[in-house]
Short mmCIF file of C-alpha atoms in Angstrom, two decimals:
data_model
loop_
_atom_site.label_atom_id
_atom_site.label_comp_id
_atom_site.label_asym_id
_atom_site.label_seq_id
_atom_site.Cartn_x
_atom_site.Cartn_y
_atom_site.Cartn_z
CA LEU A 1 0.00 0.08 0.32
CA PHE A 2 2.87 2.34 0.75
CA ALA A 3 4.22 1.37 -2.65
CA LEU A 4 1.03 2.72 -4.41
CA LYS A 5 1.03 5.62 -2.65
CA VAL A 6 4.62 6.18 -3.70
CA THR A 7 3.98 5.37 -7.15
CA HIS A 8 0.88 7.08 -7.20
CA PRO A 9 0.75 9.71 -4.93
CA ASP A 10 -2.34 11.99 -6.51
CA THR A 11 -4.27 9.04 -7.00
CA PHE A 12 -3.87 6.77 -4.31
CA TYR A 13 -4.88 7.42 -0.54
CA LEU A 14 -4.33 6.10 2.79
CA ILE A 15 -6.16 6.68 5.96
CA ARG A 16 -5.30 5.56 9.51
CA GLY A 17 -7.41 2.63 11.42
CA ASN A 18 -7.38 1.47 14.59
CA HIS A 19 -4.70 -1.07 13.93
CA GLU A 20 -2.11 1.62 13.03
CA PHE A 21 -0.77 2.22 16.47
CA ASP A 22 2.17 0.49 18.41
CA SER A 23 -0.30 -1.06 21.04
CA VAL A 24 -2.24 -2.84 18.52
CA CYS A 25 0.68 -3.94 16.38
CA SER A 26 2.35 -5.19 18.98
CA ALA A 27 -0.76 -7.51 19.84
CA TYR A 28 -2.22 -8.61 17.00
CA GLY A 29 1.20 -9.77 14.85
CA PHE A 30 2.50 -7.02 12.94
CA LYS A 31 5.65 -6.35 15.11
CA ASP A 32 6.31 -10.32 15.29
CA GLU A 33 5.85 -10.50 11.38
CA ILE A 34 8.54 -7.94 10.83
CA LEU A 35 11.07 -8.82 13.84
CA ASN A 36 10.86 -12.67 13.65
CA TYR A 37 12.65 -15.22 11.28
CA TYR A 38 10.46 -15.27 7.90
CA ASN A 39 11.02 -18.41 5.29
CA PRO A 40 9.49 -16.99 1.91
CA LYS A 41 9.61 -20.63 0.53
CA LYS A 42 7.37 -22.16 3.31
CA THR A 43 5.10 -18.94 2.81
CA SER A 44 5.16 -19.35 -0.90
CA THR A 45 3.84 -22.91 -0.02
CA ASN A 46 1.19 -21.66 2.15
CA ARG A 47 -0.05 -18.97 -0.27
CA ARG A 48 -0.25 -21.63 -3.21
CA ARG A 49 -2.39 -23.96 -1.03
CA LEU A 50 -4.84 -21.02 0.00
CA SER A 51 -4.94 -20.12 -3.92
CA SER A 52 -5.12 -23.46 -5.35
CA ASN A 53 -8.35 -22.37 -6.68
CA LEU A 54 -7.30 -18.71 -7.82
CA LYS A 55 -5.21 -17.98 -10.87
CA LEU A 56 -2.39 -15.90 -9.67
CA THR A 57 -1.28 -12.79 -11.60
CA LYS A 58 2.32 -11.61 -11.96
CA VAL A 59 1.73 -9.10 -9.38
CA GLN A 60 0.24 -11.36 -7.05
CA SER A 61 3.31 -13.74 -7.67
CA LEU A 62 5.51 -11.23 -6.68
CA ILE A 63 3.86 -10.83 -3.20
CA ALA A 64 4.92 -14.81 -2.37
CA PHE A 65 8.70 -13.43 -2.13
CA GLU A 66 10.10 -16.36 -4.41
CA THR A 67 13.69 -14.66 -4.45
CA GLU A 68 16.91 -16.47 -4.15
CA PRO A 69 18.36 -16.11 -0.60
CA LYS A 70 21.56 -13.91 -0.31
CA GLN A 71 24.97 -15.27 -0.36
CA GLN A 72 26.14 -17.04 2.79
CA ASP A 73 28.82 -14.60 3.45
CA ASP A 74 26.19 -11.52 3.52
CA GLU A 75 26.34 -9.87 7.02
CA TYR A 76 22.56 -9.79 6.71
CA TYR A 77 22.55 -13.45 7.10
CA SER A 78 25.39 -13.99 9.74
CA SER A 79 23.22 -14.62 12.80
CA HIS A 80 20.84 -16.94 10.99
CA ASN A 81 20.58 -20.59 11.48
CA ASP A 82 18.42 -20.82 8.54
CA MET A 83 19.49 -19.44 5.18
CA ASN A 84 16.25 -19.57 3.71
CA CYS A 85 15.15 -17.24 6.39
CA TYR A 86 15.74 -13.62 6.86
CA LYS A 87 14.17 -10.72 9.16
CA TYR A 88 13.67 -7.10 9.03
CA THR A 89 15.02 -4.77 11.80
CA GLU A 90 13.23 -3.06 14.75
CA LYS A 91 14.45 0.02 12.76
CA LEU A 92 11.99 -0.63 10.12
CA TYR A 93 9.33 -1.32 12.60
CA ASP A 94 9.50 2.03 14.03
CA ALA A 95 9.47 3.75 10.89
CA PHE A 96 6.08 1.92 9.93
CA ILE A 97 4.81 3.30 13.33
CA ASN A 98 6.02 6.66 12.88
CA ALA A 99 4.87 6.87 9.29
CA PHE A 100 1.52 5.87 10.70
CA SER A 101 1.06 8.57 13.29
CA TYR A 102 1.04 11.09 10.40
CA LEU A 103 -1.56 9.31 8.32
CA PRO A 104 -4.75 11.21 7.62
CA ILE A 105 -7.74 10.16 9.31
CA ALA A 106 -10.21 10.27 6.89
CA ALA A 107 -10.94 11.20 3.01
CA ILE A 108 -13.77 12.73 0.72
CA ALA A 109 -14.13 10.80 -2.27
CA ASN A 110 -15.85 12.50 -5.29
CA LYS A 111 -17.54 15.34 -3.21
CA THR A 112 -19.94 12.83 -1.97
CA THR A 113 -18.61 10.37 0.23
CA PHE A 114 -16.85 10.35 3.67
CA CYS A 115 -14.20 7.83 3.86
CA ILE A 116 -13.31 6.77 7.47
CA HIS A 117 -12.09 3.58 8.98
CA GLY A 118 -14.50 2.79 12.14
CA GLY A 119 -17.30 5.58 11.99
CA LEU A 120 -18.90 8.58 13.98
CA SER A 121 -18.45 10.26 17.29
CA PRO A 122 -20.66 12.51 19.28
CA LYS A 123 -17.70 15.11 19.16
CA LEU A 124 -17.71 15.06 15.39
CA ASP A 125 -20.03 17.56 13.93
CA CYS A 126 -18.56 18.26 10.78
CA VAL A 127 -15.56 16.73 8.62
CA ASP A 128 -13.36 19.74 9.47
CA CYS A 129 -13.61 19.01 13.22
CA LEU A 130 -11.21 16.32 12.30
CA ASN A 131 -8.51 18.97 11.31
CA LYS A 132 -9.50 21.21 14.32
CA MET A 133 -9.13 18.73 16.91
CA ILE A 134 -6.78 16.16 15.65
CA LYS A 135 -3.08 17.49 15.62
CA ARG A 136 -0.84 14.82 13.91
CA PRO A 137 1.44 13.19 14.37
CA ILE A 138 -0.39 11.11 17.25
CA HIS A 139 1.40 8.32 18.49
CA LYS A 140 -0.83 6.84 21.31
CA ILE A 141 -4.60 6.05 20.93
CA GLU A 142 -5.08 7.75 24.15
CA ASP A 143 -3.93 11.05 22.71
CA SER A 144 -7.01 11.85 20.92
CA SER A 145 -10.45 10.76 22.33
CA LEU A 146 -11.85 11.72 18.84
CA LEU A 147 -9.56 9.55 17.01
CA SER A 148 -10.01 6.95 19.28
CA ASP A 149 -13.86 7.17 18.42
CA VAL A 150 -13.87 7.48 14.69
CA VAL A 151 -11.51 4.19 14.18
CA TRP A 152 -13.31 2.31 16.73
CA SER A 153 -17.03 3.00 16.21
CA ASP A 154 -19.39 0.85 14.32
CA PRO A 155 -23.13 1.14 13.00
CA SER A 156 -26.20 0.15 15.07
CA HIS A 157 -29.79 -0.14 14.54
CA SER A 158 -30.05 1.11 18.31
CA SER A 159 -32.71 3.83 19.05
CA SER A 160 -30.08 6.11 20.73
CA LEU A 161 -27.79 8.34 18.41
CA PHE A 162 -24.76 6.87 20.23
CA ASP A 163 -24.36 4.06 22.62
CA GLU A 164 -21.57 2.25 24.17
CA ASN A 165 -19.60 0.06 21.95
CA PRO A 166 -19.13 -3.38 23.51
CA ARG A 167 -15.54 -3.21 21.86
CA GLY A 168 -14.44 -0.75 24.77
CA ARG A 169 -13.72 2.37 21.95
CA GLY A 170 -15.56 4.57 20.04
CA TYR A 171 -19.21 4.37 20.04
CA LEU A 172 -22.48 2.53 18.25
CA PHE A 173 -23.96 4.91 15.97
CA ASN A 174 -27.44 4.87 14.37
CA ARG A 175 -29.52 5.65 11.29
CA GLU A 176 -30.09 9.14 12.48
CA SER A 177 -27.12 9.95 13.53
CA VAL A 178 -25.55 9.12 9.80
CA SER A 179 -28.22 11.11 8.27
CA ASN A 180 -27.67 14.34 10.75
CA PHE A 181 -23.99 14.13 9.62
CA LEU A 182 -24.11 13.46 6.37
CA LYS A 183 -26.77 16.45 5.84
CA ASN A 184 -24.35 19.04 8.26
CA CYS A 185 -21.88 18.07 5.47
CA SER A 186 -23.88 18.22 2.34
CA LEU A 187 -22.60 14.46 1.81
CA THR A 188 -24.18 11.56 0.26
CA ARG A 189 -22.94 8.65 1.98
CA MET A 190 -19.85 7.17 4.52
CA ILE A 191 -17.94 4.42 3.78
CA ARG A 192 -15.86 2.64 6.57
CA ALA A 193 -14.33 -0.68 7.26
CA HIS A 194 -13.61 -2.31 10.51
CA GLN A 195 -16.07 -4.83 10.63
CA CYS A 196 -15.55 -8.68 9.02
CA VAL A 197 -18.37 -8.96 6.50
CA ASN A 198 -18.38 -12.00 4.72
CA ALA A 199 -19.80 -10.80 1.35
CA GLY A 200 -16.92 -8.00 1.13
CA THR A 201 -19.25 -5.23 1.59
CA LEU A 202 -22.43 -4.47 3.65
CA GLN A 203 -24.97 -1.63 3.20
CA ASN A 204 -26.89 0.12 6.25
CA PHE A 205 -29.20 2.53 6.62
CA GLY A 206 -30.54 2.52 2.87
CA GLU A 207 -26.89 2.71 1.62
CA LYS A 208 -26.08 5.75 3.80
CA CYS A 209 -23.30 3.66 5.59
CA ILE A 210 -21.44 0.83 3.74
CA THR A 211 -18.93 -1.51 5.06
CA VAL A 212 -16.01 -2.58 2.83
CA PHE A 213 -13.84 -5.66 4.32
CA SER A 214 -11.50 -6.86 1.82
CA ALA A 215 -9.38 -9.18 3.67
CA SER A 216 -11.06 -12.56 1.88
CA SER A 217 -9.03 -14.84 4.03
CA TYR A 218 -9.73 -13.50 7.43
CA ASP A 219 -11.73 -16.31 8.77
CA GLN A 220 -8.74 -18.79 7.84
CA PHE A 221 -6.22 -17.09 10.42
CA MET A 222 -8.75 -16.04 13.29
#
């Protein structure tokens, strides 16, 4: 995703979610994936097994990391027991976390669609509130209550505009809260992520709130 941002800076945009924090990266595997030994051959085999019914494109094949191992005398491998394995450094992980702290929180697509990772907050009256109330970089989720809300909130069919979220952060927001926000901001819809939906997309509140979840193999790793 970062590579796409570099190659297409004016047409590709990244926004921050609840996982782009050190606390979550450390707890749910991203940090371990960078710092622990990694075997590209085993990963390639696993990817092929998971994708046995799919035709891999050339781009997808590159993701399998089927590269030739470096020479045995390379300092990069000097402390490795298995020459097929490699790991990245803590410096790289820190660079990711630092980059995450600067990511935008939301985006407006085609002047009609509000894009956010989680959802709404009683503190969010208009889109510009995000610029006024959230000062980047933000390194800890506790540093901004509004940021915590909008990356953790979920839609609900509750009769209340906002309810307590069982996740422990953010809120449950209903149809009326979405309609009020969109009307105040002269927008048509909201597109968000944050929840696993088996069909890939889920429409709420008469297509005013659309959840998009693109990790097709999510259930296999839970």
